[in-house]
Amino acid sequence: MNLQETALLQISEDKKILSLKWSEPQTPQAVPFILDSKTSAVRLLLIDDQVIISEAFRRIVATETDISLHYTSNPAKAIQDAIAIAPTVIFLDMIMPEIDGLMLLRWFRSHPVTRDVPIVMLSSKEEAKLKADAFAEGANDYLIKLPDAVELIARIRYHSKAYNNLKALTTATATAQLQAEQLEHTLRELQTTQVQLIQTEKMSSLGRMVAGLAHEINNPVNFIHGNFNHLNNHVNCLLNLIELYQEKHPELYSLFADKFGDFNVDFIIDDLPKILSSMRIGTDRIRDIVLSLRNFSRLDQSEKKAVNIHEGIESTLLLLNHRLQPKIEIIKKYGNLPPVQCYPAQLNQVFMNILSNGIDALLELDNQIEKQIVIKTEVTELSTVIITFRDNGNGIDSEIQSKIFDPFFTTKPINKGTGLGLAISHQIIEKHHGNIQLKSELAYGTEFAIEIPIALPAICSELQTVGHETAKKPILKPY
């Protein structure tokens, strides 16, 4: 007599005992049979409306200390029990009076907690269609009641081991993904920190250079410019004296003319005021450049200040004037902007980076093409200002537009760009609780749109770290 025949004989004997024991009418409840008090790697959940089957399972696994058996005869509570038990394998009766086994199988496969748990369908019929239906709904195995004990235990362990391996692999994958995300986040933070350090050093070096340059140029130019009025008065007095001498003593004046034949006094008298006027214009130009340097770097102002945005743009254009003339036309469409609270030196750096990139793009065009940069400013209903810079260059490929603000990414040749300009600009605009967007199409040019609030939030202090967001950003409307 084999184990299966022994089990069936035992079941028939147990029926008599159970019939005597349950002579009073009662409804079978979900009663878990936990044979091992220790936490086991194999947790079997049996769902069957026949209590006698559960008793047979209990006898078969009784000596297997690594298998804990949980049984429920109420299919309506099966999912609840499965969530509480967290089984490593489920044995599910194919046909039950209240809920069909295939329907319960579908529920298990649709629930996120049980969708991966191996499910073995139990049936008293060995029909191909029933097996096909079970596998079609997601069953992992199909057994005829009641299988050989050795085979049953082997299948329980096999499916449990497969499920535990799947969980371990899933956990390892999730851990690896989390570590990859953490590494990526760390890399981004390192890149951001590196950009901040480079920006800080760059602004510090620029500030020292501009301060020294402005000081060294400003003093002699002011000295020259301040003496122009006196020089002009002295020259006028001398010219008046010459004219008077020529009028009173024409004969002596003609002797000078004969002695210095190429000495055209009349031309000198006419040209000397023009020379003085040209020199005054030259010193005015130098003073404007020095003022633009001071405005660009804002050396004489606190870091955060309400300023005229247009002055910053004009200062930047003046510093880039040598690259603009006569090839590139600047079209200004300035709106009526109020003073904007910002970090002027850093915002001017954004203007410089964007305009420099636009100029680089335009200089690549054929000289026969009209090259333009359009600068537009406007106030929005959200108490923000929008500054747009649009050029008619070759544009930027859509495949790389998402990377344009990444640190160290550049489309320029080696030694022509660092890939930091737009990355720094993006961080500066974030510091202003603003937004910067790129709109570009090949052969149709590029447009950068910057939106910043007119007044910085009170929580935005000068100690704020670049890129740290502590307030809600304005929304840049379509442009």
Short mmCIF file of N, CA and C in Angstrom, two decimals, residues 25-164:
data_model
loop_
_atom_site.label_atom_id
_atom_site.label_comp_id
_atom_site.label_asym_id
_atom_site.label_seq_id
_atom_site.Cartn_x
_atom_site.Cartn_y
_atom_site.Cartn_z
N PRO A 25 -25.19 20.85 13.94
CA PRO A 25 -25.04 21.70 12.76
C PRO A 25 -24.15 22.90 13.06
N GLN A 26 -23.17 23.10 12.19
CA GLN A 26 -22.28 24.26 12.34
C GLN A 26 -21.67 24.59 10.99
N THR A 27 -21.28 25.84 10.83
CA THR A 27 -20.70 26.31 9.57
C THR A 27 -19.18 26.31 9.69
N PRO A 28 -18.45 25.65 8.77
CA PRO A 28 -16.99 25.65 8.84
C PRO A 28 -16.45 27.09 8.73
N GLN A 29 -15.50 27.43 9.57
CA GLN A 29 -14.88 28.75 9.58
C GLN A 29 -13.44 28.65 9.12
N ALA A 30 -12.85 29.79 8.84
CA ALA A 30 -11.44 29.84 8.44
C ALA A 30 -10.57 29.61 9.67
N VAL A 31 -10.12 28.35 9.84
CA VAL A 31 -9.32 28.00 11.00
C VAL A 31 -7.90 27.69 10.54
N PRO A 32 -6.93 28.49 10.89
CA PRO A 32 -5.56 28.20 10.46
C PRO A 32 -4.95 27.09 11.28
N PHE A 33 -4.26 26.17 10.58
CA PHE A 33 -3.51 25.12 11.26
C PHE A 33 -2.05 25.47 11.15
N ILE A 34 -1.44 25.91 12.23
CA ILE A 34 -0.03 26.25 12.23
C ILE A 34 0.70 25.18 13.02
N LEU A 35 1.42 24.34 12.27
CA LEU A 35 2.04 23.19 12.90
C LEU A 35 3.39 23.50 13.49
N ASP A 36 4.01 24.56 13.01
CA ASP A 36 5.35 24.89 13.49
C ASP A 36 5.31 26.29 14.08
N SER A 37 5.65 26.37 15.36
CA SER A 37 5.58 27.67 16.02
C SER A 37 6.67 28.61 15.54
N LYS A 38 7.69 28.03 14.93
CA LYS A 38 8.79 28.87 14.46
C LYS A 38 8.45 29.46 13.09
N THR A 39 9.06 30.57 12.80
CA THR A 39 8.86 31.19 11.49
C THR A 39 9.51 30.33 10.43
N SER A 40 8.71 29.86 9.45
CA SER A 40 9.20 28.94 8.44
C SER A 40 9.36 29.65 7.11
N ALA A 41 10.27 29.12 6.31
CA ALA A 41 10.48 29.67 4.98
C ALA A 41 9.36 29.28 4.05
N VAL A 42 8.61 28.23 4.39
CA VAL A 42 7.52 27.74 3.55
C VAL A 42 6.21 27.95 4.29
N ARG A 43 5.36 28.83 3.75
CA ARG A 43 4.04 29.07 4.36
C ARG A 43 2.99 28.69 3.32
N LEU A 44 2.28 27.63 3.62
CA LEU A 44 1.29 27.10 2.69
C LEU A 44 -0.10 27.54 3.12
N LEU A 45 -0.84 28.12 2.16
CA LEU A 45 -2.24 28.48 2.42
C LEU A 45 -3.11 27.57 1.57
N LEU A 46 -3.95 26.78 2.23
CA LEU A 46 -4.87 25.86 1.57
C LEU A 46 -6.27 26.46 1.62
N ILE A 47 -6.92 26.55 0.45
CA ILE A 47 -8.29 27.08 0.36
C ILE A 47 -9.16 25.98 -0.25
N ASP A 48 -10.00 25.40 0.57
CA ASP A 48 -10.84 24.28 0.11
C ASP A 48 -12.06 24.21 1.01
N ASP A 49 -13.20 23.98 0.40
CA ASP A 49 -14.43 23.92 1.19
C ASP A 49 -14.59 22.59 1.92
N GLN A 50 -13.77 21.60 1.57
CA GLN A 50 -13.83 20.29 2.23
C GLN A 50 -12.77 20.23 3.35
N VAL A 51 -13.26 20.20 4.57
CA VAL A 51 -12.36 20.19 5.72
C VAL A 51 -11.51 18.93 5.73
N ILE A 52 -12.04 17.86 5.16
CA ILE A 52 -11.31 16.61 5.17
C ILE A 52 -10.01 16.70 4.37
N ILE A 53 -10.02 17.57 3.33
CA ILE A 53 -8.81 17.77 2.54
C ILE A 53 -7.74 18.46 3.37
N SER A 54 -8.18 19.41 4.17
CA SER A 54 -7.22 20.11 5.03
C SER A 54 -6.59 19.16 6.03
N GLU A 55 -7.39 18.21 6.52
CA GLU A 55 -6.86 17.25 7.49
C GLU A 55 -5.84 16.34 6.82
N ALA A 56 -6.12 16.00 5.57
CA ALA A 56 -5.17 15.16 4.83
C ALA A 56 -3.85 15.91 4.62
N PHE A 57 -3.94 17.20 4.24
CA PHE A 57 -2.73 18.02 4.07
C PHE A 57 -1.97 18.10 5.39
N ARG A 58 -2.74 18.25 6.48
CA ARG A 58 -2.10 18.38 7.79
C ARG A 58 -1.29 17.14 8.13
N ARG A 59 -1.82 15.97 7.82
CA ARG A 59 -1.12 14.72 8.12
C ARG A 59 0.13 14.58 7.26
N ILE A 60 0.01 15.01 5.98
CA ILE A 60 1.14 14.83 5.06
C ILE A 60 2.33 15.71 5.45
N VAL A 61 2.05 16.96 5.88
CA VAL A 61 3.15 17.90 6.19
C VAL A 61 3.48 17.91 7.67
N ALA A 62 2.85 17.03 8.45
CA ALA A 62 3.04 17.05 9.91
C ALA A 62 4.49 16.88 10.31
N THR A 63 5.22 16.07 9.58
CA THR A 63 6.62 15.82 9.96
C THR A 63 7.60 16.78 9.29
N GLU A 64 7.09 17.66 8.44
CA GLU A 64 7.96 18.63 7.75
C GLU A 64 8.04 19.91 8.57
N THR A 65 9.10 20.04 9.33
CA THR A 65 9.20 21.17 10.27
C THR A 65 9.37 22.53 9.58
N ASP A 66 9.78 22.53 8.31
CA ASP A 66 9.99 23.81 7.62
C ASP A 66 8.74 24.30 6.91
N ILE A 67 7.64 23.52 6.98
CA ILE A 67 6.40 23.90 6.30
C ILE A 67 5.33 24.22 7.33
N SER A 68 4.78 25.41 7.25
CA SER A 68 3.65 25.79 8.11
C SER A 68 2.39 25.85 7.26
N LEU A 69 1.34 25.18 7.72
CA LEU A 69 0.10 25.07 6.97
C LEU A 69 -0.95 26.01 7.55
N HIS A 70 -1.59 26.76 6.66
CA HIS A 70 -2.70 27.65 7.02
C HIS A 70 -3.89 27.25 6.15
N TYR A 71 -5.04 27.11 6.77
CA TYR A 71 -6.20 26.61 6.03
C TYR A 71 -7.38 27.54 6.23
N THR A 72 -8.15 27.72 5.14
CA THR A 72 -9.41 28.45 5.23
C THR A 72 -10.42 27.75 4.34
N SER A 73 -11.61 27.58 4.87
CA SER A 73 -12.69 26.95 4.10
C SER A 73 -13.66 27.97 3.54
N ASN A 74 -13.44 29.24 3.87
CA ASN A 74 -14.33 30.31 3.42
C ASN A 74 -13.64 31.09 2.32
N PRO A 75 -13.99 30.88 1.05
CA PRO A 75 -13.31 31.59 -0.05
C PRO A 75 -13.51 33.10 -0.01
N ALA A 76 -14.59 33.55 0.63
CA ALA A 76 -14.84 34.99 0.71
C ALA A 76 -13.78 35.71 1.54
N LYS A 77 -13.17 34.95 2.47
CA LYS A 77 -12.13 35.54 3.31
C LYS A 77 -10.72 35.17 2.85
N ALA A 78 -10.61 34.56 1.69
CA ALA A 78 -9.32 34.02 1.25
C ALA A 78 -8.28 35.12 1.04
N ILE A 79 -8.69 36.20 0.40
CA ILE A 79 -7.72 37.27 0.14
C ILE A 79 -7.29 37.93 1.44
N GLN A 80 -8.25 38.15 2.34
CA GLN A 80 -7.91 38.72 3.65
C GLN A 80 -6.89 37.84 4.36
N ASP A 81 -7.14 36.53 4.36
CA ASP A 81 -6.22 35.61 5.02
C ASP A 81 -4.85 35.61 4.33
N ALA A 82 -4.87 35.67 3.01
CA ALA A 82 -3.61 35.66 2.27
C ALA A 82 -2.78 36.90 2.59
N ILE A 83 -3.43 38.04 2.71
CA ILE A 83 -2.70 39.27 3.05
C ILE A 83 -2.10 39.17 4.45
N ALA A 84 -2.88 38.58 5.39
CA ALA A 84 -2.40 38.46 6.77
C ALA A 84 -1.30 37.41 6.90
N ILE A 85 -1.42 36.31 6.17
CA ILE A 85 -0.48 35.20 6.31
C ILE A 85 0.79 35.41 5.50
N ALA A 86 0.67 36.07 4.33
CA ALA A 86 1.79 36.23 3.38
C ALA A 86 2.36 34.89 2.98
N PRO A 87 1.55 34.02 2.34
CA PRO A 87 2.02 32.66 2.00
C PRO A 87 3.08 32.68 0.91
N THR A 88 3.87 31.63 0.88
CA THR A 88 4.84 31.45 -0.19
C THR A 88 4.28 30.56 -1.29
N VAL A 89 3.15 29.86 -1.03
CA VAL A 89 2.46 29.08 -2.04
C VAL A 89 1.01 28.92 -1.61
N ILE A 90 0.11 28.91 -2.58
CA ILE A 90 -1.32 28.77 -2.30
C ILE A 90 -1.85 27.55 -3.06
N PHE A 91 -2.57 26.69 -2.35
CA PHE A 91 -3.29 25.58 -2.98
C PHE A 91 -4.77 25.94 -2.97
N LEU A 92 -5.37 25.99 -4.16
CA LEU A 92 -6.72 26.53 -4.30
C LEU A 92 -7.62 25.50 -4.98
N ASP A 93 -8.74 25.21 -4.33
CA ASP A 93 -9.70 24.27 -4.90
C ASP A 93 -10.34 24.86 -6.15
N MET A 94 -10.46 24.05 -7.16
CA MET A 94 -10.98 24.51 -8.45
C MET A 94 -12.48 24.79 -8.38
N ILE A 95 -13.21 23.93 -7.67
CA ILE A 95 -14.67 24.07 -7.63
C ILE A 95 -15.12 24.16 -6.18
N MET A 96 -15.77 25.29 -5.86
CA MET A 96 -16.31 25.51 -4.51
C MET A 96 -17.72 26.04 -4.65
N PRO A 97 -18.56 25.81 -3.66
CA PRO A 97 -19.99 26.13 -3.81
C PRO A 97 -20.28 27.63 -3.87
N GLU A 98 -19.60 28.43 -3.10
CA GLU A 98 -19.94 29.85 -3.04
C GLU A 98 -19.22 30.68 -4.11
N ILE A 99 -17.92 30.50 -4.21
CA ILE A 99 -17.11 31.26 -5.17
C ILE A 99 -16.30 30.29 -6.01
N ASP A 100 -16.39 30.44 -7.29
CA ASP A 100 -15.64 29.57 -8.19
C ASP A 100 -14.14 29.77 -8.00
N GLY A 101 -13.37 28.67 -8.08
CA GLY A 101 -11.93 28.75 -7.88
C GLY A 101 -11.23 29.64 -8.90
N LEU A 102 -11.71 29.59 -10.17
CA LEU A 102 -11.10 30.44 -11.21
C LEU A 102 -11.34 31.93 -10.93
N MET A 103 -12.53 32.24 -10.40
CA MET A 103 -12.81 33.63 -10.05
C MET A 103 -11.89 34.09 -8.92
N LEU A 104 -11.70 33.25 -7.91
CA LEU A 104 -10.80 33.59 -6.82
C LEU A 104 -9.36 33.72 -7.31
N LEU A 105 -9.00 32.87 -8.28
CA LEU A 105 -7.67 32.95 -8.89
C LEU A 105 -7.46 34.31 -9.56
N ARG A 106 -8.49 34.77 -10.26
CA ARG A 106 -8.39 36.09 -10.91
C ARG A 106 -8.23 37.20 -9.87
N TRP A 107 -8.93 37.05 -8.75
CA TRP A 107 -8.79 38.06 -7.69
C TRP A 107 -7.36 38.08 -7.14
N PHE A 108 -6.83 36.90 -6.91
CA PHE A 108 -5.45 36.83 -6.41
C PHE A 108 -4.48 37.48 -7.39
N ARG A 109 -4.66 37.21 -8.66
CA ARG A 109 -3.74 37.74 -9.66
C ARG A 109 -3.90 39.26 -9.87
N SER A 110 -5.05 39.81 -9.51
CA SER A 110 -5.26 41.25 -9.66
C SER A 110 -4.86 42.05 -8.42
N HIS A 111 -4.67 41.34 -7.29
CA HIS A 111 -4.31 42.05 -6.05
C HIS A 111 -2.78 42.21 -5.99
N PRO A 112 -2.27 43.42 -5.67
CA PRO A 112 -0.81 43.64 -5.68
C PRO A 112 -0.05 42.80 -4.67
N VAL A 113 -0.71 42.36 -3.58
CA VAL A 113 -0.01 41.58 -2.56
C VAL A 113 0.16 40.12 -3.00
N THR A 114 -0.82 39.58 -3.71
CA THR A 114 -0.82 38.15 -4.02
C THR A 114 -0.58 37.85 -5.51
N ARG A 115 -0.37 38.87 -6.32
CA ARG A 115 -0.31 38.61 -7.76
C ARG A 115 0.89 37.75 -8.17
N ASP A 116 1.95 37.72 -7.36
CA ASP A 116 3.14 36.94 -7.71
C ASP A 116 3.26 35.63 -6.93
N VAL A 117 2.34 35.39 -5.99
CA VAL A 117 2.43 34.17 -5.18
C VAL A 117 2.06 32.96 -6.05
N PRO A 118 2.86 31.88 -6.03
CA PRO A 118 2.52 30.68 -6.82
C PRO A 118 1.20 30.09 -6.34
N ILE A 119 0.33 29.76 -7.30
CA ILE A 119 -0.98 29.19 -6.99
C ILE A 119 -1.11 27.85 -7.71
N VAL A 120 -1.39 26.81 -6.92
CA VAL A 120 -1.59 25.45 -7.44
C VAL A 120 -3.07 25.14 -7.35
N MET A 121 -3.69 24.84 -8.49
CA MET A 121 -5.11 24.54 -8.51
C MET A 121 -5.32 23.05 -8.18
N LEU A 122 -6.32 22.78 -7.32
CA LEU A 122 -6.68 21.41 -6.92
C LEU A 122 -8.02 21.05 -7.55
N SER A 123 -8.10 19.86 -8.11
CA SER A 123 -9.36 19.42 -8.72
C SER A 123 -9.44 17.91 -8.68
N SER A 124 -10.67 17.42 -8.65
CA SER A 124 -10.89 15.97 -8.70
C SER A 124 -11.03 15.48 -10.13
N LYS A 125 -10.98 16.43 -11.09
CA LYS A 125 -11.15 16.07 -12.50
C LYS A 125 -9.87 16.37 -13.26
N GLU A 126 -9.49 15.42 -14.08
CA GLU A 126 -8.30 15.63 -14.90
C GLU A 126 -8.74 15.87 -16.35
N GLU A 127 -9.27 17.07 -16.57
CA GLU A 127 -9.75 17.43 -17.90
C GLU A 127 -8.81 18.48 -18.50
N ALA A 128 -8.51 18.32 -19.77
CA ALA A 128 -7.59 19.24 -20.44
C ALA A 128 -8.11 20.67 -20.44
N LYS A 129 -9.44 20.82 -20.65
CA LYS A 129 -10.01 22.17 -20.70
C LYS A 129 -9.91 22.86 -19.35
N LEU A 130 -10.14 22.13 -18.26
CA LEU A 130 -10.02 22.73 -16.93
C LEU A 130 -8.59 23.18 -16.67
N LYS A 131 -7.65 22.33 -17.07
CA LYS A 131 -6.24 22.72 -16.89
C LYS A 131 -5.92 23.95 -17.72
N ALA A 132 -6.40 23.96 -18.96
CA ALA A 132 -6.12 25.11 -19.83
C ALA A 132 -6.72 26.39 -19.26
N ASP A 133 -7.95 26.30 -18.75
CA ASP A 133 -8.59 27.48 -18.15
C ASP A 133 -7.80 27.98 -16.94
N ALA A 134 -7.32 27.03 -16.13
CA ALA A 134 -6.57 27.41 -14.92
C ALA A 134 -5.26 28.11 -15.29
N PHE A 135 -4.54 27.54 -16.25
CA PHE A 135 -3.28 28.17 -16.65
C PHE A 135 -3.52 29.51 -17.35
N ALA A 136 -4.63 29.61 -18.09
CA ALA A 136 -4.95 30.87 -18.77
C ALA A 136 -5.22 31.99 -17.76
N GLU A 137 -5.76 31.65 -16.59
CA GLU A 137 -6.05 32.66 -15.58
C GLU A 137 -4.86 32.96 -14.69
N GLY A 138 -3.73 32.22 -14.87
CA GLY A 138 -2.52 32.56 -14.12
C GLY A 138 -2.08 31.53 -13.11
N ALA A 139 -2.64 30.33 -13.17
CA ALA A 139 -2.22 29.28 -12.24
C ALA A 139 -0.80 28.83 -12.57
N ASN A 140 -0.05 28.45 -11.53
CA ASN A 140 1.32 27.97 -11.73
C ASN A 140 1.40 26.45 -11.87
N ASP A 141 0.36 25.76 -11.35
CA ASP A 141 0.40 24.30 -11.37
C ASP A 141 -1.02 23.77 -11.24
N TYR A 142 -1.17 22.49 -11.51
CA TYR A 142 -2.50 21.85 -11.46
C TYR A 142 -2.32 20.44 -10.92
N LEU A 143 -3.05 20.11 -9.85
CA LEU A 143 -2.92 18.79 -9.22
C LEU A 143 -4.30 18.16 -9.03
N ILE A 144 -4.30 16.85 -9.13
CA ILE A 144 -5.52 16.08 -8.88
C ILE A 144 -5.53 15.70 -7.40
N LYS A 145 -6.71 15.88 -6.77
CA LYS A 145 -6.84 15.47 -5.37
C LYS A 145 -6.82 13.94 -5.27
N LEU A 146 -6.13 13.36 -4.39
CA LEU A 146 -5.12 13.93 -3.52
C LEU A 146 -3.79 13.38 -4.02
N PRO A 147 -2.81 14.22 -4.26
CA PRO A 147 -1.56 13.73 -4.85
C PRO A 147 -0.76 12.87 -3.88
N ASP A 148 0.23 12.19 -4.43
CA ASP A 148 1.15 11.42 -3.60
C ASP A 148 1.86 12.36 -2.62
N ALA A 149 2.08 11.91 -1.41
CA ALA A 149 2.64 12.76 -0.36
C ALA A 149 4.02 13.29 -0.73
N VAL A 150 4.85 12.41 -1.28
CA VAL A 150 6.20 12.85 -1.66
C VAL A 150 6.13 13.91 -2.73
N GLU A 151 5.26 13.67 -3.74
CA GLU A 151 5.11 14.64 -4.83
C GLU A 151 4.55 15.96 -4.30
N LEU A 152 3.56 15.89 -3.39
CA LEU A 152 2.94 17.10 -2.85
C LEU A 152 3.98 17.96 -2.12
N ILE A 153 4.77 17.33 -1.25
CA ILE A 153 5.78 18.08 -0.50
C ILE A 153 6.82 18.67 -1.44
N ALA A 154 7.20 17.88 -2.46
CA ALA A 154 8.19 18.39 -3.44
C ALA A 154 7.65 19.61 -4.16
N ARG A 155 6.37 19.58 -4.56
CA ARG A 155 5.79 20.73 -5.26
C ARG A 155 5.66 21.94 -4.33
N ILE A 156 5.29 21.69 -3.08
CA ILE A 156 5.18 22.80 -2.11
C ILE A 156 6.53 23.50 -1.98
N ARG A 157 7.58 22.69 -1.80
CA ARG A 157 8.92 23.29 -1.63
C ARG A 157 9.40 23.97 -2.92
N TYR A 158 9.11 23.33 -4.04
CA TYR A 158 9.57 23.88 -5.32
C TYR A 158 8.96 25.28 -5.56
N HIS A 159 7.65 25.38 -5.43
CA HIS A 159 6.99 26.66 -5.69
C HIS A 159 7.36 27.71 -4.64
N SER A 160 7.51 27.29 -3.37
CA SER A 160 7.91 28.23 -2.33
C SER A 160 9.31 28.77 -2.58
N LYS A 161 10.20 27.86 -2.97
CA LYS A 161 11.57 28.29 -3.25
C LYS A 161 11.61 29.25 -4.42
N ALA A 162 10.82 28.95 -5.47
CA ALA A 162 10.77 29.85 -6.63
C ALA A 162 10.26 31.23 -6.23
N TYR A 163 9.22 31.24 -5.37
CA TYR A 163 8.66 32.52 -4.94
C TYR A 163 9.65 33.30 -4.07
N ASN A 164 10.31 32.59 -3.15
CA ASN A 164 11.29 33.25 -2.29
C ASN A 164 12.46 33.81 -3.12
#
